């Protein structure tokens, strides 16, 4: 089992709101895939904490809010909709 991730593309910037919305099973498809990243993401998802994911990020480097890092992208616990000026919330995995 994995999770269905809903990503809302932001009009500007490299941090997009995202949330896991449901558990899901997937059928492998043909085409370019990163098998190692898939294995790491599966293990991270199984470890828990997916409910804390609040954004899909394309900026670098990752910070303490990183839940999972892929190749040129990462999932973060930082919620970009909360623009109070406070520091990002770091949620333990």
Coordinates of N, CA and C in Angstrom, one line a residue:
X1 N 0.8 -1.2 0.0 CA 0.0 0.0 0.0 C 0.9 1.2 0.0
X2 N 0.4 2.2 -0.7 CA 1.0 3.5 -0.7 C 0.0 4.6 -0.4
X3 N 0.3 5.8 -0.8 CA -0.6 6.9 -0.6 C -0.9 7.7 -1.8
X4 N -2.1 8.3 -1.9 CA -2.4 9.2 -3.0 C -2.1 10.6 -2.5
X5 N -1.2 11.3 -3.2 CA -0.7 12.6 -2.8 C -1.4 13.6 -3.7
X6 N -2.1 14.6 -3.1 CA -2.7 15.7 -3.8 C -1.8 16.9 -3.8
X7 N -1.4 17.4 -5.0 CA -0.5 18.5 -5.0 C -1.2 19.6 -5.8
X8 N -1.2 20.8 -5.2 CA -1.8 22.0 -5.8 C -0.7 22.9 -6.3
X9 N -0.6 23.0 -7.6 CA 0.4 23.8 -8.2 C 0.2 25.3 -7.9
X10 N 1.3 25.9 -7.3 CA 1.2 27.3 -6.9 C 1.4 28.1 -8.2
X11 N 0.8 29.3 -8.1 CA 0.9 30.3 -9.2 C 2.3 30.7 -9.4
X12 N 3.0 30.9 -8.2 CA 4.4 31.3 -8.2 C 5.2 30.5 -7.2
X13 N 6.5 30.4 -7.3 CA 7.3 29.8 -6.3 C 7.5 28.3 -6.5
X14 N 8.3 27.8 -5.6 CA 8.7 26.4 -5.7 C 8.2 25.5 -4.6
X15 N 7.3 26.1 -3.8 CA 6.7 25.3 -2.7 C 5.2 25.2 -3.0
X16 N 4.7 24.0 -3.2 CA 3.3 23.8 -3.5 C 2.6 23.1 -2.4
X17 N 1.4 23.5 -2.0 CA 0.6 22.8 -1.0 C 0.4 21.3 -1.5
X18 N 0.5 20.4 -0.5 CA 0.3 19.0 -0.8 C -0.1 18.3 0.4
X19 N -0.9 17.2 0.2 CA -1.4 16.4 1.4 C -1.6 15.0 0.8
X20 N -1.3 14.0 1.7 CA -1.7 12.6 1.3 C -3.2 12.6 1.7
X21 N -4.0 12.1 0.7 CA -5.5 12.1 0.9 C -6.1 10.8 1.2
X22 N -5.4 9.7 0.7 CA -5.9 8.4 0.9 C -4.9 7.3 0.7
X23 N -5.1 6.1 1.3 CA -4.2 5.0 1.0 C -4.6 4.5 -0.3
X24 N -3.6 4.0 -1.0 CA -3.8 3.5 -2.4 C -2.9 2.4 -2.8
X25 N -3.3 1.5 -3.7 CA -2.5 0.5 -4.2 C -2.2 0.9 -5.7
X26 N -1.0 0.6 -6.1 CA -0.6 1.0 -7.5 C -0.2 -0.2 -8.3
X27 N -0.4 -0.1 -9.6 CA 0.0 -1.1 -10.6 C 1.2 -0.5 -11.3
X28 N 2.3 -1.1 -11.3 CA 3.5 -0.6 -12.0 C 3.2 -0.3 -13.5
X29 N 3.7 0.8 -14.0 CA 3.5 1.2 -15.4 C 4.8 1.1 -16.1
X30 N 4.8 1.1 -17.4 CA 6.0 1.1 -18.2 C 6.5 2.5 -18.4
X31 N 7.7 2.7 -18.7 CA 8.3 4.1 -18.8 C 9.3 4.4 -17.8
X32 N 9.9 5.6 -17.9 CA 11.0 5.9 -17.0 C 10.5 6.0 -15.5
X33 N 11.2 5.3 -14.7 CA 10.9 5.3 -13.2 C 12.2 5.2 -12.5
X34 N 12.2 5.7 -11.3 CA 13.4 5.6 -10.5 C 13.1 4.6 -9.4
X35 N 13.5 3.3 -9.7 CA 13.2 2.2 -8.8 C 13.8 2.4 -7.4
X36 N 14.9 3.0 -7.3 CA 15.5 3.2 -5.9 C 14.7 4.2 -5.2
X37 N 14.3 5.3 -5.8 CA 13.5 6.3 -5.1 C 12.1 5.7 -4.7
X38 N 11.6 4.8 -5.6 CA 10.3 4.2 -5.3 C 10.5 3.3 -4.0
X39 N 11.6 2.6 -3.9 CA 11.8 1.7 -2.7 C 11.9 2.6 -1.5
X40 N 12.7 3.7 -1.6 CA 12.9 4.6 -0.4 C 11.5 5.2 0.0
X41 N 10.8 5.6 -1.0 CA 9.5 6.3 -0.7 C 8.5 5.3 0.0
X42 N 8.5 4.1 -0.5 CA 7.6 3.0 0.1 C 8.0 2.8 1.5
X43 N 9.3 2.7 1.8 CA 9.8 2.5 3.1 C 9.5 3.7 4.0
X44 N 9.7 4.9 3.5 CA 9.4 6.1 4.3 C 7.9 6.1 4.6
X45 N 7.0 5.9 3.6 CA 5.6 5.9 3.8 C 5.2 4.8 4.9
X46 N 5.7 3.7 4.8 CA 5.4 2.6 5.7 C 5.8 2.9 7.2
X47 N 6.9 3.8 7.3 CA 7.4 4.2 8.6 C 6.4 5.1 9.3
X48 N 5.5 5.8 8.5 CA 4.5 6.6 9.1 C 4.9 8.1 8.9
X49 N 4.0 8.9 9.4 CA 4.2 10.4 9.4 C 3.7 11.1 8.1
X50 N 3.1 10.3 7.2 CA 2.6 10.9 5.9 C 1.6 12.0 6.2
X51 N 0.8 11.9 7.2 CA -0.2 12.9 7.5 C 0.4 14.3 7.8
X52 N 1.7 14.3 8.1 CA 2.3 15.6 8.4 C 2.8 16.3 7.2
X53 N 2.8 15.6 6.0 CA 3.2 16.3 4.8 C 2.3 17.4 4.4
X54 N 2.8 18.6 4.1 CA 2.0 19.7 3.8 C 2.5 20.4 2.5
X55 N 3.6 20.0 1.9 CA 4.1 20.7 0.7 C 5.0 19.8 -0.1
X56 N 4.9 20.0 -1.4 CA 5.8 19.5 -2.4 C 6.7 20.6 -2.8
X57 N 8.1 20.3 -2.7 CA 9.0 21.4 -2.9 C 10.0 21.1 -4.0
X58 N 10.4 22.2 -4.7 CA 11.4 22.1 -5.8 C 12.6 23.0 -5.5
X59 N 12.6 23.6 -4.3 CA 13.7 24.4 -3.9 C 14.8 23.6 -3.2
X60 N 16.0 24.1 -3.2 CA 17.1 23.4 -2.5 C 17.8 24.4 -1.6
X61 N 18.5 23.9 -0.6 CA 18.6 22.5 -0.1 C 17.4 22.2 0.7
X62 N 17.3 20.9 1.1 CA 16.2 20.5 2.0 C 16.6 21.1 3.4
X63 N 15.5 21.1 4.2 CA 15.8 21.6 5.6 C 15.2 20.6 6.6
X64 N 15.0 21.0 7.8 CA 14.6 20.1 8.9 C 13.1 19.7 8.7
X65 N 12.4 20.3 7.8 CA 11.0 19.9 7.5 C 10.9 18.8 6.5
X66 N 12.0 18.3 6.0 CA 12.0 17.3 4.9 C 11.4 16.0 5.4
X67 N 10.4 15.5 4.8 CA 9.9 14.2 5.1 C 10.4 13.1 4.2
X68 N 10.6 13.5 2.9 CA 11.2 12.6 1.9 C 11.8 13.4 0.8
X69 N 13.0 13.1 0.4 CA 13.7 13.8 -0.7 C 13.9 12.9 -1.9
X70 N 13.4 13.4 -3.1 CA 13.6 12.7 -4.3 C 14.7 13.4 -5.1
X71 N 14.8 13.1 -6.4 CA 15.8 13.7 -7.3 C 15.3 15.1 -7.8
X72 N 15.7 16.2 -7.1 CA 15.3 17.5 -7.5 C 13.9 17.9 -6.9
X73 N 13.4 17.2 -6.0 CA 12.1 17.5 -5.4 C 12.1 16.9 -4.0
X74 N 11.2 17.4 -3.1 CA 11.1 16.8 -1.8 C 9.7 17.1 -1.2
X75 N 9.3 16.3 -0.2 CA 8.1 16.5 0.5 C 8.4 17.0 1.9
X76 N 7.6 18.0 2.3 CA 8.0 18.7 3.5 C 6.8 18.8 4.4
X77 N 7.0 19.0 5.7 CA 6.0 19.2 6.7 C 5.6 20.7 6.8
X78 N 6.3 21.6 6.1 CA 6.1 23.0 6.1 C 4.8 23.3 5.3
X79 N 3.9 24.1 5.9 CA 2.6 24.4 5.2 C 2.8 25.8 4.6
X80 N 2.8 25.9 3.2 CA 3.1 27.2 2.6 C 1.9 28.1 2.7
X81 N 0.7 27.6 3.1 CA -0.5 28.5 3.2 C -0.4 29.2 4.5
X82 N 0.4 28.8 5.5 CA 0.6 29.5 6.7 C 1.7 30.5 6.6
X83 N 1.4 31.7 6.3 CA 2.4 32.8 6.1 C 2.5 33.7 7.2
X84 N 2.5 33.2 8.4 CA 2.6 34.1 9.6 C 3.9 34.6 9.8
X85 N 4.9 34.2 9.1 CA 6.3 34.7 9.3 C 7.1 33.9 10.3
X86 N 6.4 32.9 10.9 CA 7.1 32.1 11.9 C 8.0 31.0 11.2
X87 N 8.8 30.4 11.9 CA 9.7 29.3 11.4 C 8.8 28.1 11.0
X88 N 9.3 27.3 10.0 CA 8.5 26.1 9.6 C 8.4 25.2 10.8
X89 N 7.3 24.4 10.8 CA 7.1 23.4 11.9 C 7.9 22.2 11.5
X90 N 8.7 21.7 12.4 CA 9.4 20.4 12.2 C 8.7 19.3 12.9
X91 N 8.2 18.3 12.1 CA 7.5 17.2 12.7 C 8.4 16.0 12.7
X92 N 8.6 15.3 13.8 CA 9.4 14.1 13.8 C 8.8 13.0 12.9
X93 N 9.6 12.3 12.2 CA 9.1 11.2 11.4 C 8.9 9.9 12.2

